Short mmCIF file of C-alpha atoms in Angstrom, two decimals:
data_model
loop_
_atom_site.label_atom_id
_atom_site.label_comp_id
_atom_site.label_asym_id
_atom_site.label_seq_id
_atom_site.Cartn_x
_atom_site.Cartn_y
_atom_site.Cartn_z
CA UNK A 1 0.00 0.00 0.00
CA UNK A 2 1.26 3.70 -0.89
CA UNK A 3 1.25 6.78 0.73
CA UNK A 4 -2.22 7.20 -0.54
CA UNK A 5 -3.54 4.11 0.91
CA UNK A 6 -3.74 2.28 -2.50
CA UNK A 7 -2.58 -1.41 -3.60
CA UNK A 8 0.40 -0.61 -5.41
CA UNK A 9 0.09 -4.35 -6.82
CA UNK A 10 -2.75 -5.23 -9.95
CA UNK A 11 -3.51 -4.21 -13.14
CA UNK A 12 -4.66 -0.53 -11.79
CA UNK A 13 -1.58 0.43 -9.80
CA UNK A 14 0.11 2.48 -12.40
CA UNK A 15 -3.38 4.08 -13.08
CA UNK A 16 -3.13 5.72 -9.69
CA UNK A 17 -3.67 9.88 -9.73
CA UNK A 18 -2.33 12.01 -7.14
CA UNK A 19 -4.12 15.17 -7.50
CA UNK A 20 -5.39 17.85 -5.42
CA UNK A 21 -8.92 18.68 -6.04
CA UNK A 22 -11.64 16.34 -8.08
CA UNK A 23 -14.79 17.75 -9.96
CA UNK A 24 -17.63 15.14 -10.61
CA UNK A 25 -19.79 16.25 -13.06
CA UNK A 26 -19.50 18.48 -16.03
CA UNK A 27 -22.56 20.40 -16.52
CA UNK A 28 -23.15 23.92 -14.84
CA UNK A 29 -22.11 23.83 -11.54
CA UNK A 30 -19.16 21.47 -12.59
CA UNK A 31 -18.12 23.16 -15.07
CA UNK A 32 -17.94 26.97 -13.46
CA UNK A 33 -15.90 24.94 -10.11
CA UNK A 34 -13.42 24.20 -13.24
CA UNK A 35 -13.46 27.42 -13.93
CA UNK A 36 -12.78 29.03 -10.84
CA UNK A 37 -9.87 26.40 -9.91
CA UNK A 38 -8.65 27.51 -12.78
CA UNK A 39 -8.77 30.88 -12.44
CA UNK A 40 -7.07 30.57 -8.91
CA UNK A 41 -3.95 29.03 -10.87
CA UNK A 42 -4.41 25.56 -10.50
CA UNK A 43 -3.19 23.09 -13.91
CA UNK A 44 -5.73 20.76 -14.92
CA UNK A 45 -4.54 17.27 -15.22
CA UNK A 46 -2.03 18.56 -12.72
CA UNK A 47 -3.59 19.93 -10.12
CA UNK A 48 -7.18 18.93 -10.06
CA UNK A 49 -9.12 16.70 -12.70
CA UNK A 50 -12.61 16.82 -13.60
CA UNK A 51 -14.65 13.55 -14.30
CA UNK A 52 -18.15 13.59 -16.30
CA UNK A 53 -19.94 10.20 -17.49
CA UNK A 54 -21.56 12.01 -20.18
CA UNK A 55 -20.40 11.33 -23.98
CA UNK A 56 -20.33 14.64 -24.85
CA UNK A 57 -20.42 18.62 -23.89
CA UNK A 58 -23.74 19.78 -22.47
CA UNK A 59 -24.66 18.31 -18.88
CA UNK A 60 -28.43 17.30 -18.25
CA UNK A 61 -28.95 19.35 -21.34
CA UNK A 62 -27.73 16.90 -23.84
CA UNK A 63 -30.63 14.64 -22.96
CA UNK A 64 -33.34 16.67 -23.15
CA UNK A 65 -36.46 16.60 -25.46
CA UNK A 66 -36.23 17.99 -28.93
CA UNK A 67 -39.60 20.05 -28.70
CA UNK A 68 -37.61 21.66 -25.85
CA UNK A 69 -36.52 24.73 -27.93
CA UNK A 70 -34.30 27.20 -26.08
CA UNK A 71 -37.10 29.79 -26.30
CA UNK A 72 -39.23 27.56 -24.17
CA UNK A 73 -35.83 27.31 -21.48
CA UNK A 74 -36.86 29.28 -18.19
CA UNK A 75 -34.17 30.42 -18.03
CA UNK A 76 -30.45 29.98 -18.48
CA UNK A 77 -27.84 31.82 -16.62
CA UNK A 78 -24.21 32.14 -18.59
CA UNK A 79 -21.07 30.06 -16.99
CA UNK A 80 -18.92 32.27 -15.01
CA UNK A 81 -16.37 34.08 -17.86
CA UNK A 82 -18.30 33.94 -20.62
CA UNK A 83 -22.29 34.71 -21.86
CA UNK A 84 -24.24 32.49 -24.42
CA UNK A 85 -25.26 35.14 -27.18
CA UNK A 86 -26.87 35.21 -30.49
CA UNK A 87 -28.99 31.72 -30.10
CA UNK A 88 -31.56 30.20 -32.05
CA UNK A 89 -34.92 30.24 -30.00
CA UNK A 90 -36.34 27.54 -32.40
CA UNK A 91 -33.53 25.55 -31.69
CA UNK A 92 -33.47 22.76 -29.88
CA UNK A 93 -32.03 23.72 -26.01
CA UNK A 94 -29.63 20.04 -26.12
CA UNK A 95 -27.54 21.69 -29.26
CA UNK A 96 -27.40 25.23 -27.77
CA UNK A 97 -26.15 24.39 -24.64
CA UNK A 98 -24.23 21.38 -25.23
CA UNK A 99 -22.71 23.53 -28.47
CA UNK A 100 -22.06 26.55 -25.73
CA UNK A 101 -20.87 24.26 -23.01
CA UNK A 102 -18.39 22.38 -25.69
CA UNK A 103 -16.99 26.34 -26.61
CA UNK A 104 -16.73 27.09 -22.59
CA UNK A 105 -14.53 23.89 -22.10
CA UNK A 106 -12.25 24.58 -24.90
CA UNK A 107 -11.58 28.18 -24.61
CA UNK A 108 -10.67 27.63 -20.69
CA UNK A 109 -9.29 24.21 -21.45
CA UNK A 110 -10.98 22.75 -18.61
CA UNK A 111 -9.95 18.99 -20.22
CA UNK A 112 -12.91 17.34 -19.20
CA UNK A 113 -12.18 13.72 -18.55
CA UNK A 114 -15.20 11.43 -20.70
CA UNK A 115 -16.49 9.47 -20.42
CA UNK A 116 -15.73 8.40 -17.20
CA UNK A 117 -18.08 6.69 -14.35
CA UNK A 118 -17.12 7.13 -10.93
CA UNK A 119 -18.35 4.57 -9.15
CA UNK A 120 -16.86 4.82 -5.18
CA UNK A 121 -15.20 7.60 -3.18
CA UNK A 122 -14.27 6.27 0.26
CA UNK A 123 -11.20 7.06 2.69
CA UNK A 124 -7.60 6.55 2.10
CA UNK A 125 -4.59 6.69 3.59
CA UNK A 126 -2.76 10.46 4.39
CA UNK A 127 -5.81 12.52 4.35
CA UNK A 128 -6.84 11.91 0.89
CA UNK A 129 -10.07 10.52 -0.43
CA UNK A 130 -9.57 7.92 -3.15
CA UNK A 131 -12.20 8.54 -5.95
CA UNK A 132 -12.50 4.94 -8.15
CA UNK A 133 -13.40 5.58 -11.58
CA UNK A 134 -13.39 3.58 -14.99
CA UNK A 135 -10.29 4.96 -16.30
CA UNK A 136 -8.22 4.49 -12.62
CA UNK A 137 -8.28 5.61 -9.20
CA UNK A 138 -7.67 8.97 -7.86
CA UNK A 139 -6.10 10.17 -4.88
CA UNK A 140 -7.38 13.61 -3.52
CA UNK A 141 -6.90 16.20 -0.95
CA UNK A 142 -10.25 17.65 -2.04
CA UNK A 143 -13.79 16.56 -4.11
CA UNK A 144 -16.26 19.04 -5.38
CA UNK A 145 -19.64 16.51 -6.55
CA UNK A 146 -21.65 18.34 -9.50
CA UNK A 147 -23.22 15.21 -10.39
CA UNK A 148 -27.05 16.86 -10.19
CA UNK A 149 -30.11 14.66 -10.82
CA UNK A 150 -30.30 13.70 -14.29
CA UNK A 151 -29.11 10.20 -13.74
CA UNK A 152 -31.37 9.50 -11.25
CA UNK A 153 -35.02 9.62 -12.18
CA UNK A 154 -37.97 8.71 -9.48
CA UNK A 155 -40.60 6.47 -10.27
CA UNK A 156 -43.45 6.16 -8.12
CA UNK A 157 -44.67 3.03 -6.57
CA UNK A 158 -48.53 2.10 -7.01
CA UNK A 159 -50.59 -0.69 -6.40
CA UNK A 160 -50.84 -2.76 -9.52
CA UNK A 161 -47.71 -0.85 -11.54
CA UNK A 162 -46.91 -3.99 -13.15
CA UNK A 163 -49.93 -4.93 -14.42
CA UNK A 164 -50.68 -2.09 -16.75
CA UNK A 165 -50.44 -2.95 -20.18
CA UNK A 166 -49.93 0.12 -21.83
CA UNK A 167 -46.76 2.03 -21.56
CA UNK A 168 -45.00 3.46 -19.13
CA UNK A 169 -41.77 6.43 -19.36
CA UNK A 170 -40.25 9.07 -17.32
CA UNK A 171 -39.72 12.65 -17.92
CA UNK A 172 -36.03 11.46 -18.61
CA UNK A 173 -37.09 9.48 -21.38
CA UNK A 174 -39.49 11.75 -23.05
CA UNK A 175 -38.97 12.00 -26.60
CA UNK A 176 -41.43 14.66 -27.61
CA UNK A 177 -45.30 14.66 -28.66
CA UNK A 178 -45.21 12.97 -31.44
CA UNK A 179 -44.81 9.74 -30.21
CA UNK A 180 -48.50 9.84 -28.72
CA UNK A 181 -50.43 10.98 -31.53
CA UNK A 182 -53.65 9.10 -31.47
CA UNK A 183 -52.82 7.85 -27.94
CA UNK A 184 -54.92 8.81 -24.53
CA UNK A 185 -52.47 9.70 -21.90
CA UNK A 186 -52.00 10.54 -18.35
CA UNK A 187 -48.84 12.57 -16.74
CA UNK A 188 -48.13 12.58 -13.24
CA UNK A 189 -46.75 15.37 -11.67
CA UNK A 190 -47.27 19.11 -10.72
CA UNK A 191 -43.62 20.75 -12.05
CA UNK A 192 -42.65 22.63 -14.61
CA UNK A 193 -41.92 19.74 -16.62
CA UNK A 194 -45.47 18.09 -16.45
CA UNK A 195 -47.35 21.01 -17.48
CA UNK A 196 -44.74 21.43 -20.58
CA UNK A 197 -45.68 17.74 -21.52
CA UNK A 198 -49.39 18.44 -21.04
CA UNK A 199 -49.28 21.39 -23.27
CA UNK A 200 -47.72 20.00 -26.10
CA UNK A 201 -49.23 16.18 -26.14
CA UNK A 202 -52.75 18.04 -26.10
CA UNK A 203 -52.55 18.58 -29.47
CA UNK A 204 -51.73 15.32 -30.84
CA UNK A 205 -53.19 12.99 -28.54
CA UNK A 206 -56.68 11.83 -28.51
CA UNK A 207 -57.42 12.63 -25.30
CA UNK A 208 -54.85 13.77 -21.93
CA UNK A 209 -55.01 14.18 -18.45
CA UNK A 210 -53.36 15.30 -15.21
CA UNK A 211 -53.13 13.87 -12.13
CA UNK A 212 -51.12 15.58 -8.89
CA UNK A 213 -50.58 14.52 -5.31
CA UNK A 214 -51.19 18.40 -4.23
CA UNK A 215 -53.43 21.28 -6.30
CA UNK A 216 -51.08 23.17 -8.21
CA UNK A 217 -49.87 27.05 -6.83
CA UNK A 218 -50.06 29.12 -9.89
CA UNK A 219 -47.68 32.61 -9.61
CA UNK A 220 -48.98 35.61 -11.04
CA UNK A 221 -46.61 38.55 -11.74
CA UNK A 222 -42.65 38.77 -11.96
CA UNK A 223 -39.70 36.84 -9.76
CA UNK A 224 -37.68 38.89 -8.44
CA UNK A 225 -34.75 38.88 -6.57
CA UNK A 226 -36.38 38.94 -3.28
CA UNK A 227 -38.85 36.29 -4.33
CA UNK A 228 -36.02 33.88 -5.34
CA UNK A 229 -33.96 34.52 -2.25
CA UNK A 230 -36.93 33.16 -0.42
CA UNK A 231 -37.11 30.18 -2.14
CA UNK A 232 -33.85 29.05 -2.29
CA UNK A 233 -33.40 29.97 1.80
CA UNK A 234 -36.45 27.15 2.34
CA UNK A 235 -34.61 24.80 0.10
CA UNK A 236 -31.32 25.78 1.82
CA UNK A 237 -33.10 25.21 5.20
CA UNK A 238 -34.29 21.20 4.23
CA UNK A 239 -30.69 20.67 3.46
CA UNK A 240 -29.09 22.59 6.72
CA UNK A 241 -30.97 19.80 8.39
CA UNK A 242 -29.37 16.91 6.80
CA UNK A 243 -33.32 16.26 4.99
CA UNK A 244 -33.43 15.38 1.07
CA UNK A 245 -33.53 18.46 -1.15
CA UNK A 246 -36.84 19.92 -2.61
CA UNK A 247 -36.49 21.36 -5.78
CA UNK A 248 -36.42 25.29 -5.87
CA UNK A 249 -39.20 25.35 -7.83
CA UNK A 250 -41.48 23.47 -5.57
CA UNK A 251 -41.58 26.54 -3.08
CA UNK A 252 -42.12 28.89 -6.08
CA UNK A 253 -44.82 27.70 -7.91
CA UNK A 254 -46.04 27.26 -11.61
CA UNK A 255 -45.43 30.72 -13.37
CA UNK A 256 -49.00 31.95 -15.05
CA UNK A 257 -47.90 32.79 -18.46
CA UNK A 258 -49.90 33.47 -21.18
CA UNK A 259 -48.92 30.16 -22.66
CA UNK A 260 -50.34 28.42 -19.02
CA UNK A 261 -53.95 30.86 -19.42
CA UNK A 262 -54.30 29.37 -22.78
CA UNK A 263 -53.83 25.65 -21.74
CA UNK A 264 -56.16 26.59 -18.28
CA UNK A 265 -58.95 27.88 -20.94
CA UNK A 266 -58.82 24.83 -22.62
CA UNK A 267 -59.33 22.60 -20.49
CA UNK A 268 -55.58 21.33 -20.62
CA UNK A 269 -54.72 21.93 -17.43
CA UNK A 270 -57.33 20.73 -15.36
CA UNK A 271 -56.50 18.35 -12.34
CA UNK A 272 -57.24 15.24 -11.00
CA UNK A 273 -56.12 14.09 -7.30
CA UNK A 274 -53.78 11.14 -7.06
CA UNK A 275 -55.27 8.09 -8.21
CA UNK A 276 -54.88 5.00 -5.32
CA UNK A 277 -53.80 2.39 -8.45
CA UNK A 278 -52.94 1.20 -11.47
CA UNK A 279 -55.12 -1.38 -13.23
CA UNK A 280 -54.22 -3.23 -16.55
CA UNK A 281 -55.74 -0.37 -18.50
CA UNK A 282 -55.68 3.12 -16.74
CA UNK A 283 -55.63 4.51 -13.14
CA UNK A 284 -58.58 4.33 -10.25
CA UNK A 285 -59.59 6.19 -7.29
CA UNK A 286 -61.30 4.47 -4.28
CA UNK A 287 -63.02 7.26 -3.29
CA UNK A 288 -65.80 6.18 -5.39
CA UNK A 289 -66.11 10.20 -6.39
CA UNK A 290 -63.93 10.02 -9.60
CA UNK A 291 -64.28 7.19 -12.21
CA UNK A 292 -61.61 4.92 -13.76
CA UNK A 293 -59.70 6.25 -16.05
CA UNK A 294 -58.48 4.46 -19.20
CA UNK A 295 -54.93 5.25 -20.76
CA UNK A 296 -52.32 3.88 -23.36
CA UNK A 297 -49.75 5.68 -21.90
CA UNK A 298 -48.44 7.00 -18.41
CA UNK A 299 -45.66 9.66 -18.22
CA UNK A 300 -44.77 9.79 -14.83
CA UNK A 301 -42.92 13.74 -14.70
CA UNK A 302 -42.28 13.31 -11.06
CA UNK A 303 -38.79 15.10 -10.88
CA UNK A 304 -35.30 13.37 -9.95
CA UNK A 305 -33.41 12.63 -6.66
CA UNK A 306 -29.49 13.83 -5.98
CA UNK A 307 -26.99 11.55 -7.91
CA UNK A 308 -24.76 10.89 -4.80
CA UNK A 309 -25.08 6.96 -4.26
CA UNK A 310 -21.12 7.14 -5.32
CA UNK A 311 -20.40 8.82 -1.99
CA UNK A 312 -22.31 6.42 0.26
CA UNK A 313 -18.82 4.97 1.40
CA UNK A 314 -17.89 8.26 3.51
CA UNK A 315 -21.45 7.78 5.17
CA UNK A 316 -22.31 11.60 5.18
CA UNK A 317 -26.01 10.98 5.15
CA UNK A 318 -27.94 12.39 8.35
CA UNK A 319 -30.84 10.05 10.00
CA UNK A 320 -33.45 12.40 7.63
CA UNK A 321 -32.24 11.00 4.22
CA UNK A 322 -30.03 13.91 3.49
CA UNK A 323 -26.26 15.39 3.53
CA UNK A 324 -26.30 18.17 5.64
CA UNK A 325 -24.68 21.05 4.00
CA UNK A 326 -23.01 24.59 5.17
CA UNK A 327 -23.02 26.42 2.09
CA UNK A 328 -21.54 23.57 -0.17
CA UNK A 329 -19.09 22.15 2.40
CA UNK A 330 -20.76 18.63 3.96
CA UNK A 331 -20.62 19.19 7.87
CA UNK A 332 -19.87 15.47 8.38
CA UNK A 333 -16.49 16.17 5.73
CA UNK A 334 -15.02 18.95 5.29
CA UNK A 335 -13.37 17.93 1.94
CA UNK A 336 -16.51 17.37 0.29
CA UNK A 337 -18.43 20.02 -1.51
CA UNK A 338 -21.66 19.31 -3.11
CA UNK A 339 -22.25 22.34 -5.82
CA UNK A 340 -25.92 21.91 -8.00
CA UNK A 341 -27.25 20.07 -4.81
CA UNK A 342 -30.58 21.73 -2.71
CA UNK A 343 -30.13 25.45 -2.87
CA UNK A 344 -27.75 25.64 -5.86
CA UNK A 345 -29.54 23.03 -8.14
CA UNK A 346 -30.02 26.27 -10.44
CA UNK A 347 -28.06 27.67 -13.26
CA UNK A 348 -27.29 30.62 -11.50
CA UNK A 349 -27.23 28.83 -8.21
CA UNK A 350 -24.88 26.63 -9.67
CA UNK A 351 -22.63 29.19 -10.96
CA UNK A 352 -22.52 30.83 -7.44
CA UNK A 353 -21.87 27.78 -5.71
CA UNK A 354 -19.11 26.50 -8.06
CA UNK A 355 -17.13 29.93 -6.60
CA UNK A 356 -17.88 29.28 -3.49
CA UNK A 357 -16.75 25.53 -2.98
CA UNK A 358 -13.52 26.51 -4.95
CA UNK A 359 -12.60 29.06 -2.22
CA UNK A 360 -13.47 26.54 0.49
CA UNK A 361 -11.09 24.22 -0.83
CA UNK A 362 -8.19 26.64 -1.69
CA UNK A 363 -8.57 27.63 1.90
CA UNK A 364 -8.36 23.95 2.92
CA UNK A 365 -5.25 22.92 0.56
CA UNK A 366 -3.13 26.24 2.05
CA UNK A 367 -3.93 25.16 5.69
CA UNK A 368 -3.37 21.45 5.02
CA UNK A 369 0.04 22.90 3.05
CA UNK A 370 1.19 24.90 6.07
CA UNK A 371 0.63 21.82 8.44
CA UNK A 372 2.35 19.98 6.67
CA UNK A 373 5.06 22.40 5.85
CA UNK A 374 5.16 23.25 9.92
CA UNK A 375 5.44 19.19 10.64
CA UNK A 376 8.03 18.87 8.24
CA UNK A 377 10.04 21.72 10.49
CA UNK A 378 9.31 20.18 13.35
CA UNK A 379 10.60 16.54 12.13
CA UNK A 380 13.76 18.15 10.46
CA UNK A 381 14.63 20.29 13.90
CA UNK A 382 13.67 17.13 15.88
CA UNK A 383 16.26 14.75 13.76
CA UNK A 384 18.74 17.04 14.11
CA UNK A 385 18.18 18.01 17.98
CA UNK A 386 18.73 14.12 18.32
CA UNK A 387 21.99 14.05 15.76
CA UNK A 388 23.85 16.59 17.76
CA UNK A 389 22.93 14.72 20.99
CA UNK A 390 23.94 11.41 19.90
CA UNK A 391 27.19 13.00 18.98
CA UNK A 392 27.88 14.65 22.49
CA UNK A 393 26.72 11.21 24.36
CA UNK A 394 29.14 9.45 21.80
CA UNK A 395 32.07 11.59 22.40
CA UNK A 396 31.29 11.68 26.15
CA UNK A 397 31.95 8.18 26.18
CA UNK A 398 34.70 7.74 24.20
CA UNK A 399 36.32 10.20 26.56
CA UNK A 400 35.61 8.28 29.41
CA UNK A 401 37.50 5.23 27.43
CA UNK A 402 40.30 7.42 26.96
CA UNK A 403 43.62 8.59 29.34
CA UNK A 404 42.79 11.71 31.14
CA UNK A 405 45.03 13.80 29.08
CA UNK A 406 43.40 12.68 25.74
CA UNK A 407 39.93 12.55 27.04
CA UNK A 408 40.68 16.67 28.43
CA UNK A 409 41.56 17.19 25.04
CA UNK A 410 38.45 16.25 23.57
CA UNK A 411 36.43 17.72 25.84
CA UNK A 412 38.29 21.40 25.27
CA UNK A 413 37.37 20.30 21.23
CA UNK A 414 33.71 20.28 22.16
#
């Protein structure tokens, strides 16, 4: 085993990366933590390395929908250095971004490692965490996770699921309305997602509905800056307790745009409460107030969960489900930043948080440098403190070996 607490035998041990800081994740909040490393004047590939399972440039963005133009994008703050200009509204959102994120990396040359899975972090040996990946394990004095949601969808459990014969997809799987032309379907969820599926199924499909476990809170008027801060402090408060995130936009609400009023008039948007289960053709209510409902196809758009299962080894979770987070530093490990989690799951939360975690570290690697700097003193005065009094017990004893003239002699040499 090395000084990093690593096997030095197997087919890995030359694959072995000291480094001091390691990014997980390569969309927004990934990405501007690159930047700002960067920006502080540490190498990449040197100096920190960041890690992103995706196959390309682009984040969560890459997989998104094609009908999800960037016109339709709520919004879309600019990485840190460097503002997205001159798009395409008609174009699809997964080639703006990824084509803007793609540009970012290469003018900063960020060297995004891809793809690349990460599979474990857990403790090593001399303060570092060792991060196994596909392409080798690395050794680090610091990790900033930006691995977001994407990868981790949540499906519902209902009585019956598995009998339905129609079919069933996530919001991560949606590939746009054409695909249920003719069809009569059913989405699940109250977010900003579901109502965008809603919308633009309605006018393919025979027939659509909506089901929700609570009745939707529609926002009239603008969101400001004192509006957001609100929202992301009861967000930020879940977290501070070690609970599981909300998103942001669960405390906001549903902005009422004139798109939204349109749907609402027609009937679109209309709600149903939470059906009990799932039969072989549709949904049902035990209630006995609201009559099956038959469906071809059920899109459940019922939001994501962190991406943080890789980081179970270091056992940050609280008792509530959660990491408990001050600012983006975990409480429970004060090398770990989470950046895009709770609070900063936001493209301008992100952005912000990216900075933030980046200072947190540099502030850990000096004080861990000066430590270790001071403890290498300390050794090197020690070792020679016990040099010079070997030699004076040495020569004290030869002198008492020796005739008194020869051992006065010595003694007048010392």
């Amino acid at each position: 085993m090395n000084e990093y607490g690593v096997e030095e035998s197997g087919a890995n041990a030359e694959l072995l990366t000291p480094v001091d800081v390691v990014v997980i994740g390569a969309g927004q909040a990934g990405l501007s933590a690159a930047f700002h490393l960067r920006r502080t004047g540490l190498e990449p590939d040197r100096d920190f390395v960041v890690l992103d399972h995706a196959p390309r440039p682009g984040g969560a963005w890459q997989f998104r929908w094609p009908s999800l133009t960037y016109g339709k994008v709520h919004g879309m703050h600019a990485l840190p250095g460097m503002e997205l200009t001159g798009a395409d509204p008609a174009r699809p959102s997964s080639e703006v971004i990824g084509a803007y994120f793609d540009t970012y990396e290469q003018t900063f040359d960020l060297r995004i490692h891809r793809p690349v899975d990460v599979t474990a972090v857990r403790e090593g040996d001399g303060g570092r965490l060792l991060v196994e990946t596909s392409e080798g394990t690395y050794a680090t004095r610091a990790l900033i996770n930006a691995t977001g949601t994407w990868d981790r969808p949540f499906w519902p459990r209902y009585p019956g699921q598995e009998t339905f014969r129609g079919r069933q997809l996530h919001t991560a799987g949606y590939p746009g309305p054409e695909e249920f032309a003719g069809k009569r379907v059913l989405v699940v969820g109250g977010g900003a997602s579901g109502t965008q599926h809603l919308m633009e199924i309605a006018d393919v499909a025979a027939e659509t509905f909506w089901v929700t476990r609570n009745e939707p809170v529609w926002r009239e008027g603008p969101f400001g800056e004192m509006e957001g801060r609100a929202a992301v402090a009861m967000v930020e408060e879940r977290v501070r307790q070690g609970l599981p995130p909300k998103s942001v936009v669960s405390v906001t609400g549903l902005p009422l745009n004139d798109a939204i009023r349109a749907a609402r008039a027609r009937g679109i948007l209309d709600r149903l409460p939470m059906f009990d289960r799932i039969t072989p053709t549709g949904v049902a209510w035990d209630d006995g107030r609201t009559g099956d409902v038959a469906v071809d196809v059920i899109l459940w758009a019922t939001g994501f969960r962190a991406a943080i299962d890789h980081l179970t080894p270091l056992r940050l979770r609280e008792p509530g489900g959660g990491i408990r987070v001050e600012g983006t530093r975990a409480v429970r490990d004060e090398r770990v930043h989470l950046v895009g989690y709770g609070p900063s799951a936001s493209t301008i939360g992100a952005n912000r948080a990216g900075r933030a975690a980046v200072s947190d570290v540099r502030r850990l690697l000096r004080r861990e440098t000066a430590a270790s700097a001071t403890a290498t003193e300390t050794e090197t005065a020690t070792t020679a403190t016990a040099t010079a009094t070997a030699t004076v017990t040495g020569s004290i004893s030869m002198s008492a070996s020796m005739s008194a003239p020869a051992a006065a002699s010595v003694a007048a040499s010392l």
